[in-house]
Amino acid sequence: MKAVAILGERNVALIEREKPQIHDGEVLLKIHYVGFCGSDLNTYLGKNPMVKLPVVPGHEIAAQVEAVGVGVPENIHPGMSCTVNPYTNCGHCSSCRNGHPNACQFNQTLGVQRDGAMCEYIAVPWQKVIADDTLSLRQFALVEPMSVGFHAVSRAKVTDLDVVMVIGCGMIGVGAIVRAVLRGARVIAVDVDDEKLKLAQELGAHYTVNSAVEDVHARLQEITGGAGPDVVIEAVGAPVTYQMAINEVGFTGRVVCIGYAKKETSFETKYFVMKEMDIRGSRNAMPEDFRAVIEYLKRPSADVEKLISGVYAPDRAKEALEGWVINPGKVFRILIKF
């Protein structure tokens, strides 16, 4: 079968691999779409410290069940469309014991610490299959990245009383915006690209701020009546946006960090104490986040086709990644179609 592999920095190839065999308790999936995410882009650029090269990328999956092994429940059957929970959990580390398998100390995400789904077929444990008979395959490819943003909103414990600022309106940030709006919060979207801000507004953001040309602090003071946001979700992964989150969150506010800053970042640590703020990490997603995204996508108003920036054949994967490198502000999600 064909597979896309990242062999090294800016080195992508279409390779041949053996079609996987399923074992007891496993499901064979025929892949239709796989999304490229920010971690895959960083892998391609040689900037992903968590990856083990060479690697087959891909954990944003739209597939159909091809075959099932012994011991798979009857509700999972050939022909059904699905996505996949791409994380592993050991069941023994402190995260797993505390009910947070998404943050397992020994997690291996498909396409990062182990080969992913950017190939024609994969075999997975049946427990990782997430199916629904109403979503299209293209919608399924968006479930996992949106669930990461949904999870960040859960980490922030957002309610309808909150003003939530989301920094970064890429795919993960969009998920956070949608979930915060669904919870009744007033949402401020911050980005450097007007097209992304326009889409954020179409998806429910009440205010937009272009941090490249506007005074972010002044705008936030105006919007919040001088109080600052109750919640700031950092979905970029840069020193300047981490500092913005700490500086701008209101007193006793919550900062939730999704992005990985690529450099060491310094802070005015007095704000940690003065504001008595909560700073929380947010990693991956929980099963309930996947379910919440699927329920959202069932809504007639959930027009997510606009989130798909391009669809490419496997032999054009390098072209797709290079296009993202050249014009990062214009890309939400790139899908590889098998």
Tab-separated table of C-alpha atoms in Angstrom:
chain	number	residue	atom	x	y	z
A	1	MET	CA	0.000	0.000	0.000
A	2	LYS	CA	1.025	3.633	-0.475
A	3	ALA	CA	2.087	5.799	2.468
A	4	VAL	CA	3.429	9.325	2.867
A	5	ALA	CA	6.608	9.462	4.964
A	6	ILE	CA	8.608	12.375	6.375
A	7	LEU	CA	12.179	11.127	6.196
A	8	GLY	CA	13.949	14.229	7.471
A	9	GLU	CA	13.908	18.004	7.336
A	10	ARG	CA	11.932	19.012	4.196
A	11	ASN	CA	12.239	15.459	2.933
A	12	VAL	CA	8.918	13.797	2.059
A	13	ALA	CA	8.444	10.653	-0.012
A	14	LEU	CA	5.645	8.401	-1.182
A	15	ILE	CA	6.654	4.907	-0.087
A	16	GLU	CA	5.299	1.365	-0.310
A	17	ARG	CA	4.428	-0.585	2.847
A	18	GLU	CA	2.755	-3.859	3.666
A	19	LYS	CA	-0.977	-3.675	4.234
A	20	PRO	CA	-1.514	-4.241	7.977
A	21	GLN	CA	-2.994	-7.457	9.320
A	22	ILE	CA	-5.546	-7.211	12.103
A	23	HIS	CA	-5.333	-9.124	15.353
A	24	ASP	CA	-7.967	-9.947	17.943
A	25	GLY	CA	-9.716	-6.791	19.131
A	26	GLU	CA	-8.509	-4.713	16.181
A	27	VAL	CA	-10.235	-2.976	13.287
A	28	LEU	CA	-8.822	-2.504	9.794
A	29	LEU	CA	-9.623	0.954	8.465
A	30	LYS	CA	-9.535	2.114	4.861
A	31	ILE	CA	-8.276	5.693	4.940
A	32	HIS	CA	-10.065	8.333	2.874
A	33	TYR	CA	-8.765	11.647	4.243
A	34	VAL	CA	-5.959	12.587	6.605
A	35	GLY	CA	-5.263	16.149	7.722
A	36	PHE	CA	-1.873	17.787	8.051
A	37	CYS	CA	-1.658	19.574	11.391
A	38	GLY	CA	0.819	22.013	12.912
A	39	SER	CA	2.850	19.214	14.481
A	40	ASP	CA	3.274	17.620	11.046
A	41	LEU	CA	4.420	20.952	9.633
A	42	ASN	CA	6.963	21.293	12.440
A	43	THR	CA	8.139	17.740	11.766
A	44	TYR	CA	8.627	18.643	8.109
A	45	LEU	CA	10.619	21.739	9.109
A	46	GLY	CA	12.759	19.839	11.620
A	47	LYS	CA	11.249	21.704	14.584
A	48	ASN	CA	9.260	18.992	16.347
A	49	PRO	CA	11.205	17.769	19.409
A	50	MET	CA	8.661	15.029	20.121
A	51	VAL	CA	8.833	13.206	16.785
A	52	LYS	CA	10.815	10.094	15.945
A	53	LEU	CA	11.999	10.140	12.324
A	54	PRO	CA	11.375	8.729	9.821
A	55	VAL	CA	7.641	8.816	10.413
A	56	VAL	CA	4.370	8.387	8.570
A	57	PRO	CA	2.423	11.464	9.725
A	58	GLY	CA	-1.275	11.837	10.292
A	59	HIS	CA	-3.705	11.660	13.195
A	60	GLU	CA	-6.668	13.638	11.822
A	61	ILE	CA	-8.483	10.747	10.257
A	62	ALA	CA	-11.538	10.038	8.134
A	63	ALA	CA	-11.935	6.367	7.328
A	64	GLN	CA	-14.297	3.469	6.766
A	65	VAL	CA	-14.188	0.139	8.550
A	66	GLU	CA	-12.821	-2.486	6.153
A	67	ALA	CA	-12.731	-5.528	8.448
A	68	VAL	CA	-12.957	-6.420	12.128
A	69	GLY	CA	-11.039	-8.912	14.219
A	70	VAL	CA	-12.232	-11.417	16.794
A	71	GLY	CA	-13.707	-9.782	19.879
A	72	VAL	CA	-14.781	-6.518	18.247
A	73	PRO	CA	-18.305	-5.478	19.338
A	74	GLU	CA	-21.104	-5.905	16.796
A	75	ASN	CA	-21.821	-2.169	16.687
A	76	ILE	CA	-18.518	-1.740	14.804
A	77	HIS	CA	-18.971	-3.291	11.381
A	78	PRO	CA	-17.537	-3.049	7.834
A	79	GLY	CA	-18.691	-0.052	5.830
A	80	MET	CA	-19.248	2.387	8.693
A	81	SER	CA	-17.529	5.780	8.579
A	82	CYS	CA	-15.410	6.897	11.496
A	83	THR	CA	-12.506	8.814	12.903
A	84	VAL	CA	-9.903	7.630	15.422
A	85	ASN	CA	-8.752	8.687	18.857
A	86	PRO	CA	-5.034	8.783	17.962
A	87	TYR	CA	-3.525	8.797	21.462
A	88	THR	CA	-2.310	5.946	23.645
A	89	ASN	CA	-2.432	5.757	27.412
A	90	CYS	CA	-0.569	3.406	29.738
A	91	GLY	CA	-3.195	3.238	32.489
A	92	HIS	CA	-0.552	3.443	35.240
A	93	CYS	CA	1.061	6.912	35.247
A	94	SER	CA	-0.267	9.731	37.435
A	95	SER	CA	-2.231	11.266	34.539
A	96	CYS	CA	-4.014	7.994	33.817
A	97	ARG	CA	-4.644	7.303	37.495
A	98	ASN	CA	-6.121	10.780	37.879
A	99	GLY	CA	-8.547	10.332	34.998
A	100	HIS	CA	-6.616	12.276	32.347
A	101	PRO	CA	-5.538	9.627	29.804
A	102	ASN	CA	-5.178	12.390	27.188
A	103	ALA	CA	-2.098	13.590	29.083
A	104	CYS	CA	-0.556	10.166	29.643
A	105	GLN	CA	3.122	10.495	30.487
A	106	PHE	CA	3.914	7.789	27.949
A	107	ASN	CA	1.421	8.816	25.250
A	108	GLN	CA	2.304	7.958	21.676
A	109	THR	CA	0.264	9.975	19.213
A	110	LEU	CA	-0.203	8.620	15.712
A	111	GLY	CA	2.159	10.395	13.350
A	112	VAL	CA	4.430	11.728	16.105
A	113	GLN	CA	5.921	9.115	18.416
A	114	ARG	CA	4.673	6.288	16.160
A	115	ASP	CA	3.665	5.934	12.538
A	116	GLY	CA	0.390	7.591	11.694
A	117	ALA	CA	-2.489	7.243	9.267
A	118	MET	CA	-1.251	8.931	6.094
A	119	CYS	CA	-1.484	5.656	4.205
A	120	GLU	CA	-4.128	3.515	2.576
A	121	TYR	CA	-4.939	1.293	5.560
A	122	ILE	CA	-4.302	1.221	9.303
A	123	ALA	CA	-5.181	-1.241	12.064
A	124	VAL	CA	-6.289	0.145	15.442
A	125	PRO	CA	-7.819	-1.233	18.648
A	126	TRP	CA	-11.600	-1.102	18.389
A	127	GLN	CA	-11.762	1.138	21.463
A	128	LYS	CA	-10.106	3.934	19.445
A	129	VAL	CA	-12.772	3.950	16.706
A	130	ILE	CA	-15.253	6.846	16.923
A	131	ALA	CA	-18.141	6.350	14.534
A	132	ASP	CA	-21.315	8.204	13.633
A	133	ASP	CA	-23.713	7.537	10.773
A	134	THR	CA	-24.546	11.183	10.042
A	135	LEU	CA	-21.147	12.816	9.424
A	136	SER	CA	-19.456	12.969	6.044
A	137	LEU	CA	-15.909	11.712	5.634
A	138	ARG	CA	-14.623	15.255	5.174
A	139	GLN	CA	-16.275	16.246	8.448
A	140	PHE	CA	-14.665	13.313	10.232
A	141	ALA	CA	-11.240	14.608	9.172
A	142	LEU	CA	-11.880	17.787	11.195
A	143	VAL	CA	-13.048	16.138	14.411
A	144	GLU	CA	-9.676	15.555	16.091
A	145	PRO	CA	-8.180	19.039	15.557
A	146	MET	CA	-11.388	20.748	16.680
A	147	SER	CA	-11.533	18.493	19.736
A	148	VAL	CA	-8.170	19.874	20.913
A	149	GLY	CA	-9.657	23.374	21.007
A	150	PHE	CA	-12.818	22.047	22.670
A	151	HIS	CA	-10.670	20.431	25.362
A	152	ALA	CA	-8.890	23.718	26.108
A	153	VAL	CA	-12.247	25.353	26.806
A	154	SER	CA	-13.090	22.519	29.185
A	155	ARG	CA	-9.752	23.027	30.939
A	156	ALA	CA	-10.653	26.701	31.356
A	157	LYS	CA	-14.065	25.816	32.829
A	158	VAL	CA	-15.691	28.421	30.599
A	159	THR	CA	-19.248	29.488	31.431
A	160	ASP	CA	-21.740	31.985	30.051
A	161	LEU	CA	-20.414	34.576	32.517
A	162	ASP	CA	-16.951	34.653	30.963
A	163	VAL	CA	-15.199	36.831	28.430
A	164	VAL	CA	-12.806	34.527	26.574
A	165	MET	CA	-9.883	35.671	24.438
A	166	VAL	CA	-8.495	33.110	21.993
A	167	ILE	CA	-5.052	33.970	20.634
A	168	GLY	CA	-4.537	32.301	17.277
A	169	CYS	CA	-7.315	31.494	14.826
A	170	GLY	CA	-5.853	28.433	13.182
A	171	MET	CA	-7.689	25.128	13.344
A	172	ILE	CA	-7.106	24.583	17.072
A	173	GLY	CA	-8.034	28.143	17.953
A	174	VAL	CA	-11.176	27.889	15.829
A	175	GLY	CA	-12.188	24.838	17.854
A	176	ALA	CA	-11.742	26.832	21.058
A	177	ILE	CA	-13.775	29.720	19.666
A	178	VAL	CA	-16.647	27.455	18.632
A	179	ARG	CA	-16.735	25.667	22.002
A	180	ALA	CA	-16.593	28.900	24.023
A	181	VAL	CA	-19.461	30.325	21.954
A	182	LEU	CA	-21.470	27.128	22.488
A	183	ARG	CA	-21.004	27.613	26.232
A	184	GLY	CA	-22.457	31.105	26.028
A	185	ALA	CA	-19.265	33.099	26.593
A	186	ARG	CA	-18.404	36.381	24.906
A	187	VAL	CA	-15.438	35.583	22.682
A	188	ILE	CA	-12.587	37.773	21.463
A	189	ALA	CA	-10.553	36.324	18.578
A	190	VAL	CA	-6.976	37.580	18.135
A	191	ASP	CA	-4.790	36.901	15.097
A	192	VAL	CA	-2.523	38.663	12.610
A	193	ASP	CA	-4.524	37.668	9.529
A	194	ASP	CA	-7.790	39.394	8.597
A	195	GLU	CA	-9.110	36.386	6.659
A	196	LYS	CA	-8.764	34.157	9.693
A	197	LEU	CA	-10.406	36.784	11.870
A	198	LYS	CA	-13.292	37.055	9.428
A	199	LEU	CA	-13.826	33.303	9.599
A	200	ALA	CA	-13.607	33.395	13.400
A	201	GLN	CA	-16.386	35.978	13.377
A	202	GLU	CA	-18.490	33.830	11.047
A	203	LEU	CA	-18.081	30.956	13.520
A	204	GLY	CA	-19.371	33.042	16.394
A	205	ALA	CA	-16.599	35.277	17.773
A	206	HIS	CA	-18.137	38.493	19.069
A	207	TYR	CA	-15.028	40.648	18.662
A	208	THR	CA	-11.873	40.417	16.555
A	209	VAL	CA	-8.482	42.031	17.099
A	210	ASN	CA	-5.674	42.089	14.547
A	211	SER	CA	-2.613	42.150	16.795
A	212	ALA	CA	-0.355	43.114	13.884
A	213	VAL	CA	-1.990	46.513	13.448
A	214	GLU	CA	-4.079	47.162	16.571
A	215	ASP	CA	-3.180	47.984	20.174
A	216	VAL	CA	-4.294	44.731	21.792
A	217	HIS	CA	-4.265	46.057	25.347
A	218	ALA	CA	-6.316	49.129	24.473
A	219	ARG	CA	-8.884	47.083	22.554
A	220	LEU	CA	-9.241	44.568	25.377
A	221	GLN	CA	-9.700	47.323	27.926
A	222	GLU	CA	-12.378	48.842	25.713
A	223	ILE	CA	-14.208	45.519	25.198
A	224	THR	CA	-14.055	44.401	28.838
A	225	GLY	CA	-14.614	47.755	30.527
A	226	GLY	CA	-11.082	47.749	31.915
A	227	ALA	CA	-11.319	44.320	33.553
A	228	GLY	CA	-9.481	42.196	30.985
A	229	PRO	CA	-10.651	38.774	29.784
A	230	ASP	CA	-11.681	36.148	32.326
A	231	VAL	CA	-10.041	33.454	30.203
A	232	VAL	CA	-7.184	33.563	27.706
A	233	ILE	CA	-6.498	30.544	25.509
A	234	GLU	CA	-3.066	30.544	23.849
A	235	ALA	CA	-3.264	28.620	20.574
A	236	VAL	CA	-0.162	29.873	18.751
A	237	GLY	CA	2.927	28.706	20.593
A	238	ALA	CA	5.195	31.764	20.517
A	239	PRO	CA	6.908	33.770	23.277
A	240	VAL	CA	5.029	36.951	22.365
A	241	THR	CA	1.616	35.276	22.574
A	242	TYR	CA	2.454	33.540	25.843
A	243	GLN	CA	3.457	36.918	27.279
A	244	MET	CA	0.289	38.500	25.888
A	245	ALA	CA	-1.821	35.869	27.633
A	246	ILE	CA	-0.201	36.499	31.031
A	247	ASN	CA	-0.206	40.262	30.664
A	248	GLU	CA	-3.781	40.644	29.436
A	249	VAL	CA	-5.798	38.135	31.451
A	250	GLY	CA	-7.930	39.763	34.120
A	251	PHE	CA	-7.325	39.435	37.847
A	252	THR	CA	-8.166	35.899	39.102
A	253	GLY	CA	-8.415	34.854	35.463
A	254	ARG	CA	-7.451	31.588	33.805
A	255	VAL	CA	-4.789	31.123	31.142
A	256	VAL	CA	-4.855	27.890	29.160
A	257	CYS	CA	-1.843	27.000	27.008
A	258	ILE	CA	-2.162	24.752	23.959
A	259	GLY	CA	0.744	25.869	21.771
A	260	TYR	CA	4.393	24.939	22.261
A	261	ALA	CA	6.679	27.978	22.301
A	262	LYS	CA	9.802	27.113	20.319
A	263	LYS	CA	12.028	29.319	22.483
A	264	GLU	CA	12.426	29.948	26.191
A	265	THR	CA	10.031	32.650	27.327
A	266	SER	CA	10.384	35.151	30.165
A	267	PHE	CA	7.445	36.540	32.140
A	268	GLU	CA	6.618	39.263	34.613
A	269	THR	CA	6.083	36.693	37.326
A	270	LYS	CA	4.588	39.276	39.663
A	271	TYR	CA	1.393	38.899	37.641
A	272	PHE	CA	1.162	35.246	38.649
A	273	VAL	CA	0.776	36.359	42.274
A	274	MET	CA	-0.877	39.757	41.921
A	275	LYS	CA	-3.634	38.413	39.696
A	276	GLU	CA	-3.876	35.109	41.572
A	277	MET	CA	-4.255	33.603	38.123
A	278	ASP	CA	-4.596	29.975	37.140
A	279	ILE	CA	-2.217	28.783	34.409
A	280	ARG	CA	-3.186	25.474	32.900
A	281	GLY	CA	-1.814	23.305	30.145
A	282	SER	CA	-4.127	21.598	27.676
A	283	ARG	CA	-2.989	18.487	25.853
A	284	ASN	CA	-4.819	16.478	23.202
A	285	ALA	CA	-8.489	15.757	23.966
A	286	MET	CA	-10.789	13.518	25.966
A	287	PRO	CA	-13.451	11.194	24.507
A	288	GLU	CA	-16.156	13.635	25.577
A	289	ASP	CA	-14.459	16.369	23.529
A	290	PHE	CA	-14.636	14.160	20.435
A	291	ARG	CA	-18.331	13.553	21.115
A	292	ALA	CA	-18.995	17.263	21.586
A	293	VAL	CA	-17.343	18.106	18.261
A	294	ILE	CA	-19.387	15.458	16.472
A	295	GLU	CA	-22.607	16.860	17.952
A	296	TYR	CA	-21.584	20.339	16.819
A	297	LEU	CA	-20.836	19.150	13.285
A	298	LYS	CA	-24.332	17.695	13.022
A	299	ARG	CA	-25.812	21.181	13.253
A	300	PRO	CA	-27.012	22.658	9.958
A	301	SER	CA	-25.218	25.884	10.894
A	302	ALA	CA	-21.845	24.132	11.232
A	303	ASP	CA	-20.449	25.025	7.811
A	304	VAL	CA	-16.934	23.652	8.229
A	305	GLU	CA	-16.113	23.218	4.549
A	306	LYS	CA	-14.598	26.703	4.735
A	307	LEU	CA	-11.999	25.272	7.127
A	308	ILE	CA	-10.564	23.014	4.413
A	309	SER	CA	-7.864	24.999	2.622
A	310	GLY	CA	-6.955	22.336	0.082
A	311	VAL	CA	-7.185	18.650	-0.807
A	312	TYR	CA	-4.152	16.902	-2.307
A	313	ALA	CA	-3.266	13.467	-3.627
A	314	PRO	CA	-0.586	11.586	-1.635
A	315	ASP	CA	2.088	12.230	-4.265
A	316	ARG	CA	1.566	15.983	-3.762
A	317	ALA	CA	2.122	15.950	0.012
A	318	LYS	CA	5.417	17.828	-0.203
A	319	GLU	CA	3.791	20.455	-2.424
A	320	ALA	CA	1.022	20.866	0.157
A	321	LEU	CA	3.503	21.349	3.006
A	322	GLU	CA	5.653	23.784	1.032
A	323	GLY	CA	2.558	25.839	0.254
A	324	TRP	CA	1.804	26.001	3.958
A	325	VAL	CA	5.367	27.122	4.716
A	326	ILE	CA	5.181	29.885	2.119
A	327	ASN	CA	1.779	31.195	3.166
A	328	PRO	CA	1.051	30.030	6.745
A	329	GLY	CA	-1.582	32.671	7.437
A	330	LYS	CA	-3.923	31.353	4.748
A	331	VAL	CA	-4.076	27.705	5.803
A	332	PHE	CA	-6.575	26.132	8.184
A	333	ARG	CA	-6.514	22.480	7.231
A	334	ILE	CA	-4.899	20.616	4.352
A	335	LEU	CA	-6.295	17.160	3.611
A	336	ILE	CA	-4.528	14.316	1.853
A	337	LYS	CA	-7.048	12.148	-0.004
A	338	PHE	CA	-6.444	8.437	-0.534
